[in-house]
Amino acid sequence: RQQSADSASKVRVAAGGPQVASMTTMLDPLPSATGSDPDATGPGRLEVPRPYRIRVATEADVEEYVHTHIALNAITYAHYAPPEFARNRRADYADRVQELTDEIAEAAQAQAQGREPFRQHWVAENSLGTIVGVMSAGRGVEPWERRIVGDAWFDSGAAYALSHLYLVPGVHGSGLAQEMLDVGLPERRPAYLWAYDDNLRARAFYRKNGFAPDGLQTLSGEHWGNMPMSRWVRPDVVRP
């Protein structure tokens, strides 16, 4: 926020609101095998201790995942969100815990049955086991979209959505955001996401990764600060 989704706008308080995939962490370039940033040069180059591990979230991660997600929502948008935005995110905690528990259980059941889950969740953790990033992506339209967007909604043409992707500030510039995006949407998979219009860093990251606004815009809803947001789509690439 999702971002993704994430993963965006939201009228439903708490768990069912829009997931915006945009965040300040999304400018991270793709790291080399050692974790250094291959796109950065000179004295400002950031070297981050490795390894970071990206893995599928489990039921045991739920509370820490939600705490991290809510905290990073507040941090990422603090420079332009109204003050009630962070308060509402904290008030959503119990609903988010239940929602995430249900989604993780559904994903596990889907995989056991040999089908794709509606949403999969991942965490990135450092060498101490601390969660430093959270992400959600999957097949299908975000549940809140038609309700929030209303009659203006139209299909993006992409089968997959990035609901959200957030990293803690201390790993910005490490390349971890790019690694996570490539895990959630492998091989530049066609997908869409929602991004707040004022999150310029995230918009630059998505554009670098082949996403572009498709013209669908809305407000995020009162519970999410009524901030303007846009849908971004990465179309299928015709390969020779």
PDB file of C-alpha atoms in Angstrom:
ATOM      1  CA  ARG A   1       0.000   0.000   0.000  1.00  0.00           C
ATOM      2  CA  GLN A   2      -1.173  -2.251   0.029  1.00  0.00           C
ATOM      3  CA  GLN A   3       1.162  -0.387  -3.042  1.00  0.00           C
ATOM      4  CA  SER A   4       1.608  -2.188  -4.556  1.00  0.00           C
ATOM      5  CA  ALA A   5      -0.325  -1.992  -3.931  1.00  0.00           C
ATOM      6  CA  ASP A   6      -0.070  -2.673  -1.978  1.00  0.00           C
ATOM      7  CA  SER A   7      -0.108  -1.788  -3.208  1.00  0.00           C
ATOM      8  CA  ALA A   8      -3.841   3.215  -2.682  1.00  0.00           C
ATOM      9  CA  SER A   9      -7.295   4.493  -1.945  1.00  0.00           C
ATOM     10  CA  LYS A  10      -9.576   3.276   0.736  1.00  0.00           C
ATOM     11  CA  VAL A  11     -12.925   3.863   2.272  1.00  0.00           C
ATOM     12  CA  ARG A  12     -13.048   0.819   4.418  1.00  0.00           C
ATOM     13  CA  VAL A  13     -11.373   1.409   7.707  1.00  0.00           C
ATOM     14  CA  ALA A  14      -8.434  -0.763   8.473  1.00  0.00           C
ATOM     15  CA  ALA A  15      -7.798  -4.009   6.749  1.00  0.00           C
ATOM     16  CA  GLY A  16      -9.893  -3.618   3.631  1.00  0.00           C
ATOM     17  CA  GLY A  17      -8.545  -0.298   2.481  1.00  0.00           C
ATOM     18  CA  PRO A  18      -6.455   0.503  -0.520  1.00  0.00           C
ATOM     19  CA  GLN A  19      -2.988  -0.911  -0.735  1.00  0.00           C
ATOM     20  CA  VAL A  20      -0.470   1.483  -2.192  1.00  0.00           C
ATOM     21  CA  ALA A  21       2.687  -0.014  -3.510  1.00  0.00           C
ATOM     22  CA  SER A  22       4.584   3.231  -3.436  1.00  0.00           C
ATOM     23  CA  MET A  23       7.265   4.047  -0.968  1.00  0.00           C
ATOM     24  CA  THR A  24      10.454   5.899  -0.400  1.00  0.00           C
ATOM     25  CA  THR A  25      12.462   2.687  -0.571  1.00  0.00           C
ATOM     26  CA  MET A  26      11.622   2.012  -4.153  1.00  0.00           C
ATOM     27  CA  LEU A  27      14.581   3.753  -5.732  1.00  0.00           C
ATOM     28  CA  ASP A  28      16.954   1.000  -4.707  1.00  0.00           C
ATOM     29  CA  PRO A  29      18.976  -0.262  -7.690  1.00  0.00           C
ATOM     30  CA  LEU A  30      19.593  -3.941  -8.319  1.00  0.00           C
ATOM     31  CA  PRO A  31      22.460  -5.194  -6.154  1.00  0.00           C
ATOM     32  CA  SER A  32      25.298  -7.385  -7.244  1.00  0.00           C
ATOM     33  CA  ALA A  33      25.864 -10.812  -5.743  1.00  0.00           C
ATOM     34  CA  THR A  34      27.823  -9.209  -2.911  1.00  0.00           C
ATOM     35  CA  GLY A  35      25.090  -6.746  -2.100  1.00  0.00           C
ATOM     36  CA  SER A  36      26.798  -3.669  -3.483  1.00  0.00           C
ATOM     37  CA  ASP A  37      24.920  -1.271  -5.731  1.00  0.00           C
ATOM     38  CA  PRO A  38      26.188  -1.747  -9.311  1.00  0.00           C
ATOM     39  CA  ASP A  39      24.598   1.519 -10.438  1.00  0.00           C
ATOM     40  CA  ALA A  40      26.300   3.627  -7.802  1.00  0.00           C
ATOM     41  CA  THR A  41      29.866   4.864  -8.082  1.00  0.00           C
ATOM     42  CA  GLY A  42      32.195   7.095  -6.128  1.00  0.00           C
ATOM     43  CA  PRO A  43      32.410   7.936  -2.435  1.00  0.00           C
ATOM     44  CA  GLY A  44      28.632   7.930  -1.992  1.00  0.00           C
ATOM     45  CA  ARG A  45      28.358   4.281  -2.952  1.00  0.00           C
ATOM     46  CA  LEU A  46      26.463   2.285  -0.360  1.00  0.00           C
ATOM     47  CA  GLU A  47      27.764  -1.078   0.773  1.00  0.00           C
ATOM     48  CA  VAL A  48      25.255  -3.029   2.844  1.00  0.00           C
ATOM     49  CA  PRO A  49      26.157  -6.109   4.876  1.00  0.00           C
ATOM     50  CA  ARG A  50      24.700  -9.264   3.399  1.00  0.00           C
ATOM     51  CA  PRO A  51      22.847 -11.417   3.375  1.00  0.00           C
ATOM     52  CA  TYR A  52      19.291 -10.269   3.365  1.00  0.00           C
ATOM     53  CA  ARG A  53      16.874 -13.137   3.021  1.00  0.00           C
ATOM     54  CA  ILE A  54      13.574 -12.820   1.185  1.00  0.00           C
ATOM     55  CA  ARG A  55      11.049 -15.507   2.049  1.00  0.00           C
ATOM     56  CA  VAL A  56       7.337 -16.190   2.051  1.00  0.00           C
ATOM     57  CA  ALA A  57       5.631 -14.869   5.179  1.00  0.00           C
ATOM     58  CA  THR A  58       4.138 -17.421   7.550  1.00  0.00           C
ATOM     59  CA  GLU A  59       1.536 -17.248  10.296  1.00  0.00           C
ATOM     60  CA  ALA A  60       4.363 -16.789  12.802  1.00  0.00           C
ATOM     61  CA  ASP A  61       5.306 -13.512  11.082  1.00  0.00           C
ATOM     62  CA  VAL A  62       1.865 -11.916  11.219  1.00  0.00           C
ATOM     63  CA  GLU A  63       2.211  -9.593  14.203  1.00  0.00           C
ATOM     64  CA  GLU A  64       5.694  -8.359  13.324  1.00  0.00           C
ATOM     65  CA  TYR A  65       4.700  -7.999   9.663  1.00  0.00           C
ATOM     66  CA  VAL A  66       1.708  -5.829  10.581  1.00  0.00           C
ATOM     67  CA  HIS A  67       3.700  -3.727  13.069  1.00  0.00           C
ATOM     68  CA  THR A  68       6.352  -3.137  10.405  1.00  0.00           C
ATOM     69  CA  HIS A  69       3.823  -2.369   7.672  1.00  0.00           C
ATOM     70  CA  ILE A  70       1.930   0.147   9.803  1.00  0.00           C
ATOM     71  CA  ALA A  71       5.119   1.868  10.972  1.00  0.00           C
ATOM     72  CA  LEU A  72       6.434   2.176   7.429  1.00  0.00           C
ATOM     73  CA  ASN A  73       3.090   3.527   6.192  1.00  0.00           C
ATOM     74  CA  ALA A  74       3.414   6.340   8.711  1.00  0.00           C
ATOM     75  CA  ILE A  75       7.089   7.015   7.970  1.00  0.00           C
ATOM     76  CA  THR A  76       6.803   6.894   4.179  1.00  0.00           C
ATOM     77  CA  TYR A  77       3.957   9.379   3.887  1.00  0.00           C
ATOM     78  CA  ALA A  78       4.658  11.585   6.921  1.00  0.00           C
ATOM     79  CA  HIS A  79       5.886  14.497   4.780  1.00  0.00           C
ATOM     80  CA  TYR A  80       2.537  14.972   3.013  1.00  0.00           C
ATOM     81  CA  ALA A  81      -0.144  12.900   4.767  1.00  0.00           C
ATOM     82  CA  PRO A  82      -2.548  14.553   7.249  1.00  0.00           C
ATOM     83  CA  PRO A  83      -1.930  13.787  10.952  1.00  0.00           C
ATOM     84  CA  GLU A  84      -4.871  11.406  11.212  1.00  0.00           C
ATOM     85  CA  PHE A  85      -3.295   9.145   8.587  1.00  0.00           C
ATOM     86  CA  ALA A  86      -0.800   7.604  11.036  1.00  0.00           C
ATOM     87  CA  ARG A  87      -3.389   7.430  13.817  1.00  0.00           C
ATOM     88  CA  ASN A  88      -5.770   5.542  11.540  1.00  0.00           C
ATOM     89  CA  ARG A  89      -3.046   3.105  10.535  1.00  0.00           C
ATOM     90  CA  ARG A  90      -2.334   2.287  14.175  1.00  0.00           C
ATOM     91  CA  ALA A  91      -6.046   1.879  14.866  1.00  0.00           C
ATOM     92  CA  ASP A  92      -6.205  -0.656  12.024  1.00  0.00           C
ATOM     93  CA  TYR A  93      -3.831  -3.049  13.775  1.00  0.00           C
ATOM     94  CA  ALA A  94      -6.296  -5.732  14.937  1.00  0.00           C
ATOM     95  CA  ASP A  95      -8.132  -5.778  11.612  1.00  0.00           C
ATOM     96  CA  ARG A  96      -4.865  -5.997   9.689  1.00  0.00           C
ATOM     97  CA  VAL A  97      -3.697  -8.908  11.856  1.00  0.00           C
ATOM     98  CA  GLN A  98      -6.884 -10.830  11.093  1.00  0.00           C
ATOM     99  CA  GLU A  99      -6.769  -9.975   7.393  1.00  0.00           C
ATOM    100  CA  LEU A 100      -3.150 -11.018   7.027  1.00  0.00           C
ATOM    101  CA  THR A 101      -3.749 -14.241   8.977  1.00  0.00           C
ATOM    102  CA  ASP A 102      -6.579 -15.105   6.599  1.00  0.00           C
ATOM    103  CA  GLU A 103      -4.577 -14.247   3.478  1.00  0.00           C
ATOM    104  CA  ILE A 104      -1.579 -16.312   4.567  1.00  0.00           C
ATOM    105  CA  ALA A 105      -3.848 -19.266   5.331  1.00  0.00           C
ATOM    106  CA  GLU A 106      -5.556 -18.909   1.932  1.00  0.00           C
ATOM    107  CA  ALA A 107      -2.203 -18.771   0.171  1.00  0.00           C
ATOM    108  CA  ALA A 108      -0.988 -21.913   1.920  1.00  0.00           C
ATOM    109  CA  GLN A 109      -4.200 -23.749   1.032  1.00  0.00           C
ATOM    110  CA  ALA A 110      -4.001 -22.617  -2.586  1.00  0.00           C
ATOM    111  CA  GLN A 111      -0.451 -23.832  -2.957  1.00  0.00           C
ATOM    112  CA  ALA A 112      -1.337 -27.169  -1.357  1.00  0.00           C
ATOM    113  CA  GLN A 113      -4.061 -27.519  -3.981  1.00  0.00           C
ATOM    114  CA  GLY A 114      -1.720 -26.600  -6.817  1.00  0.00           C
ATOM    115  CA  ARG A 115      -3.260 -23.225  -7.647  1.00  0.00           C
ATOM    116  CA  GLU A 116      -2.074 -19.658  -7.421  1.00  0.00           C
ATOM    117  CA  PRO A 117      -3.048 -17.772  -4.263  1.00  0.00           C
ATOM    118  CA  PHE A 118      -4.970 -14.523  -4.527  1.00  0.00           C
ATOM    119  CA  ARG A 119      -2.237 -12.758  -2.569  1.00  0.00           C
ATOM    120  CA  GLN A 120       1.185 -13.916  -1.459  1.00  0.00           C
ATOM    121  CA  HIS A 121       3.156 -12.105   1.222  1.00  0.00           C
ATOM    122  CA  TRP A 122       6.925 -11.952   1.618  1.00  0.00           C
ATOM    123  CA  VAL A 123       9.288 -10.602   4.221  1.00  0.00           C
ATOM    124  CA  ALA A 124      12.908  -9.555   3.916  1.00  0.00           C
ATOM    125  CA  GLU A 125      14.986 -10.084   7.016  1.00  0.00           C
ATOM    126  CA  ASN A 126      18.524  -9.215   7.966  1.00  0.00           C
ATOM    127  CA  SER A 127      21.160 -11.605   9.262  1.00  0.00           C
ATOM    128  CA  LEU A 128      19.726 -11.264  12.785  1.00  0.00           C
ATOM    129  CA  GLY A 129      16.247 -12.299  11.652  1.00  0.00           C
ATOM    130  CA  THR A 130      14.731  -8.814  11.930  1.00  0.00           C
ATOM    131  CA  ILE A 131      12.096  -7.966   9.327  1.00  0.00           C
ATOM    132  CA  VAL A 132      13.357  -5.077   7.205  1.00  0.00           C
ATOM    133  CA  GLY A 133      10.865  -5.307   4.332  1.00  0.00           C
ATOM    134  CA  VAL A 134       7.312  -6.462   3.599  1.00  0.00           C
ATOM    135  CA  MET A 135       5.618  -7.100   0.263  1.00  0.00           C
ATOM    136  CA  SER A 136       2.359  -8.456  -1.130  1.00  0.00           C
ATOM    137  CA  ALA A 137       1.503  -9.358  -4.728  1.00  0.00           C
ATOM    138  CA  GLY A 138      -0.758 -11.770  -6.551  1.00  0.00           C
ATOM    139  CA  ARG A 139      -3.318 -12.431  -9.237  1.00  0.00           C
ATOM    140  CA  GLY A 140      -6.566 -10.494  -9.349  1.00  0.00           C
ATOM    141  CA  VAL A 141      -8.030  -7.068  -8.682  1.00  0.00           C
ATOM    142  CA  GLU A 142      -7.599  -5.444  -5.290  1.00  0.00           C
ATOM    143  CA  PRO A 143     -10.854  -5.896  -3.310  1.00  0.00           C
ATOM    144  CA  TRP A 144     -11.291  -2.191  -2.500  1.00  0.00           C
ATOM    145  CA  GLU A 145     -10.842  -0.805  -6.016  1.00  0.00           C
ATOM    146  CA  ARG A 146     -14.323  -0.882  -7.481  1.00  0.00           C
ATOM    147  CA  ARG A 147     -15.808   0.411  -4.236  1.00  0.00           C
ATOM    148  CA  ILE A 148     -13.424   3.348  -4.014  1.00  0.00           C
ATOM    149  CA  VAL A 149     -13.082   4.239  -7.680  1.00  0.00           C
ATOM    150  CA  GLY A 150     -16.741   3.687  -8.551  1.00  0.00           C
ATOM    151  CA  ASP A 151     -18.050   3.952 -12.088  1.00  0.00           C
ATOM    152  CA  ALA A 152     -14.756   5.323 -13.397  1.00  0.00           C
ATOM    153  CA  TRP A 153     -13.039   1.983 -12.771  1.00  0.00           C
ATOM    154  CA  PHE A 154     -11.892  -0.043 -15.769  1.00  0.00           C
ATOM    155  CA  ASP A 155      -9.783  -3.153 -16.035  1.00  0.00           C
ATOM    156  CA  SER A 156      -6.030  -2.574 -16.171  1.00  0.00           C
ATOM    157  CA  GLY A 157      -5.435  -5.448 -18.573  1.00  0.00           C
ATOM    158  CA  ALA A 158      -2.834  -6.906 -16.196  1.00  0.00           C
ATOM    159  CA  ALA A 159      -3.568 -10.158 -14.400  1.00  0.00           C
ATOM    160  CA  TYR A 160      -1.302  -9.430 -11.416  1.00  0.00           C
ATOM    161  CA  ALA A 161      -1.164  -6.675  -8.814  1.00  0.00           C
ATOM    162  CA  LEU A 162       1.567  -5.408  -6.518  1.00  0.00           C
ATOM    163  CA  SER A 163      -0.326  -4.570  -3.337  1.00  0.00           C
ATOM    164  CA  HIS A 164       2.517  -3.075  -1.333  1.00  0.00           C
ATOM    165  CA  LEU A 165       6.278  -3.062  -0.890  1.00  0.00           C
ATOM    166  CA  TYR A 166       7.975  -1.292   2.008  1.00  0.00           C
ATOM    167  CA  LEU A 167      11.512  -1.307   3.399  1.00  0.00           C
ATOM    168  CA  VAL A 168      12.927   0.205   6.562  1.00  0.00           C
ATOM    169  CA  PRO A 169      14.896   3.420   5.918  1.00  0.00           C
ATOM    170  CA  GLY A 170      18.210   1.864   6.964  1.00  0.00           C
ATOM    171  CA  VAL A 171      18.320  -0.349   3.874  1.00  0.00           C
ATOM    172  CA  HIS A 172      17.432   2.337   1.336  1.00  0.00           C
ATOM    173  CA  GLY A 173      19.919   2.274  -1.505  1.00  0.00           C
ATOM    174  CA  SER A 174      20.948  -1.332  -0.879  1.00  0.00           C
ATOM    175  CA  GLY A 175      19.140  -2.794  -3.889  1.00  0.00           C
ATOM    176  CA  LEU A 176      16.791  -4.787  -1.689  1.00  0.00           C
ATOM    177  CA  ALA A 177      13.657  -3.102  -3.054  1.00  0.00           C
ATOM    178  CA  GLN A 178      14.573  -4.212  -6.564  1.00  0.00           C
ATOM    179  CA  GLU A 179      15.271  -7.719  -5.360  1.00  0.00           C
ATOM    180  CA  MET A 180      11.910  -7.913  -3.645  1.00  0.00           C
ATOM    181  CA  LEU A 181      10.046  -6.540  -6.655  1.00  0.00           C
ATOM    182  CA  ASP A 182      11.708  -9.149  -8.856  1.00  0.00           C
ATOM    183  CA  VAL A 183      10.628 -11.881  -6.438  1.00  0.00           C
ATOM    184  CA  GLY A 184       7.035 -10.690  -6.248  1.00  0.00           C
ATOM    185  CA  LEU A 185       6.743 -10.026  -9.987  1.00  0.00           C
ATOM    186  CA  PRO A 186       9.388 -12.261 -11.577  1.00  0.00           C
ATOM    187  CA  GLU A 187      10.717 -11.781 -15.113  1.00  0.00           C
ATOM    188  CA  ARG A 188       9.136  -8.326 -15.344  1.00  0.00           C
ATOM    189  CA  ARG A 189       5.687  -9.879 -15.105  1.00  0.00           C
ATOM    190  CA  PRO A 190       2.894  -7.621 -16.419  1.00  0.00           C
ATOM    191  CA  ALA A 191       1.159  -6.121 -13.406  1.00  0.00           C
ATOM    192  CA  TYR A 192      -0.393  -3.004 -11.953  1.00  0.00           C
ATOM    193  CA  LEU A 193      -0.156  -1.068  -8.717  1.00  0.00           C
ATOM    194  CA  TRP A 194      -1.450   2.073  -7.061  1.00  0.00           C
ATOM    195  CA  ALA A 195       0.882   4.901  -6.058  1.00  0.00           C
ATOM    196  CA  TYR A 196       0.231   8.159  -4.268  1.00  0.00           C
ATOM    197  CA  ASP A 197       0.806  11.036  -6.664  1.00  0.00           C
ATOM    198  CA  ASP A 198       3.060  12.895  -4.212  1.00  0.00           C
ATOM    199  CA  ASN A 199       5.389   9.947  -3.717  1.00  0.00           C
ATOM    200  CA  LEU A 200       7.854  11.052  -6.369  1.00  0.00           C
ATOM    201  CA  ARG A 201      10.601   8.630  -5.415  1.00  0.00           C
ATOM    202  CA  ALA A 202       8.319   5.635  -5.758  1.00  0.00           C
ATOM    203  CA  ARG A 203       6.987   6.910  -9.069  1.00  0.00           C
ATOM    204  CA  ALA A 204      10.544   7.145 -10.404  1.00  0.00           C
ATOM    205  CA  PHE A 205      11.281   3.606  -9.254  1.00  0.00           C
ATOM    206  CA  TYR A 206       8.169   2.195 -10.914  1.00  0.00           C
ATOM    207  CA  ARG A 207       8.863   4.051 -14.126  1.00  0.00           C
ATOM    208  CA  LYS A 208      12.357   2.586 -14.174  1.00  0.00           C
ATOM    209  CA  ASN A 209      10.762  -0.840 -13.861  1.00  0.00           C
ATOM    210  CA  GLY A 210       8.441  -0.390 -16.821  1.00  0.00           C
ATOM    211  CA  PHE A 211       5.299   0.914 -15.089  1.00  0.00           C
ATOM    212  CA  ALA A 212       3.383   3.968 -16.305  1.00  0.00           C
ATOM    213  CA  PRO A 213       0.114   5.666 -15.284  1.00  0.00           C
ATOM    214  CA  ASP A 214      -2.863   4.351 -17.249  1.00  0.00           C
ATOM    215  CA  GLY A 215      -5.118   7.345 -16.584  1.00  0.00           C
ATOM    216  CA  LEU A 216      -7.164   5.943 -13.703  1.00  0.00           C
ATOM    217  CA  GLN A 217      -7.010   8.262 -10.688  1.00  0.00           C
ATOM    218  CA  THR A 218      -8.898   8.559  -7.425  1.00  0.00           C
ATOM    219  CA  LEU A 219      -8.630   9.775  -3.847  1.00  0.00           C
ATOM    220  CA  SER A 220      -7.589   7.349  -1.162  1.00  0.00           C
ATOM    221  CA  GLY A 221     -10.692   7.853   0.958  1.00  0.00           C
ATOM    222  CA  GLU A 222     -11.177   9.685   4.248  1.00  0.00           C
ATOM    223  CA  HIS A 223      -9.673   6.919   6.368  1.00  0.00           C
ATOM    224  CA  TRP A 224      -6.539   7.055   4.217  1.00  0.00           C
ATOM    225  CA  GLY A 225      -6.156  10.831   4.133  1.00  0.00           C
ATOM    226  CA  ASN A 226      -8.042  11.597   0.897  1.00  0.00           C
ATOM    227  CA  MET A 227      -4.735  11.750  -0.945  1.00  0.00           C
ATOM    228  CA  PRO A 228      -4.641  11.613  -4.759  1.00  0.00           C
ATOM    229  CA  MET A 229      -3.403   8.350  -6.197  1.00  0.00           C
ATOM    230  CA  SER A 230      -2.988   6.828  -9.638  1.00  0.00           C
ATOM    231  CA  ARG A 231      -2.907   3.343 -11.094  1.00  0.00           C
ATOM    232  CA  TRP A 232       0.326   2.334 -12.804  1.00  0.00           C
ATOM    233  CA  VAL A 233       0.545  -0.569 -15.233  1.00  0.00           C
ATOM    234  CA  ARG A 234       3.456  -2.573 -16.633  1.00  0.00           C
ATOM    235  CA  PRO A 235       2.234  -4.101 -19.891  1.00  0.00           C
ATOM    236  CA  ASP A 236       3.274  -7.383 -21.390  1.00  0.00           C
ATOM    237  CA  VAL A 237       6.494  -7.197 -23.375  1.00  0.00           C
ATOM    238  CA  VAL A 238       6.542  -8.933 -26.748  1.00  0.00           C
ATOM    239  CA  ARG A 239       9.723 -10.939 -26.857  1.00  0.00           C
ATOM    240  CA  PRO A 240      11.327 -12.028 -30.161  1.00  0.00           C
TER     241      PRO A 240
END
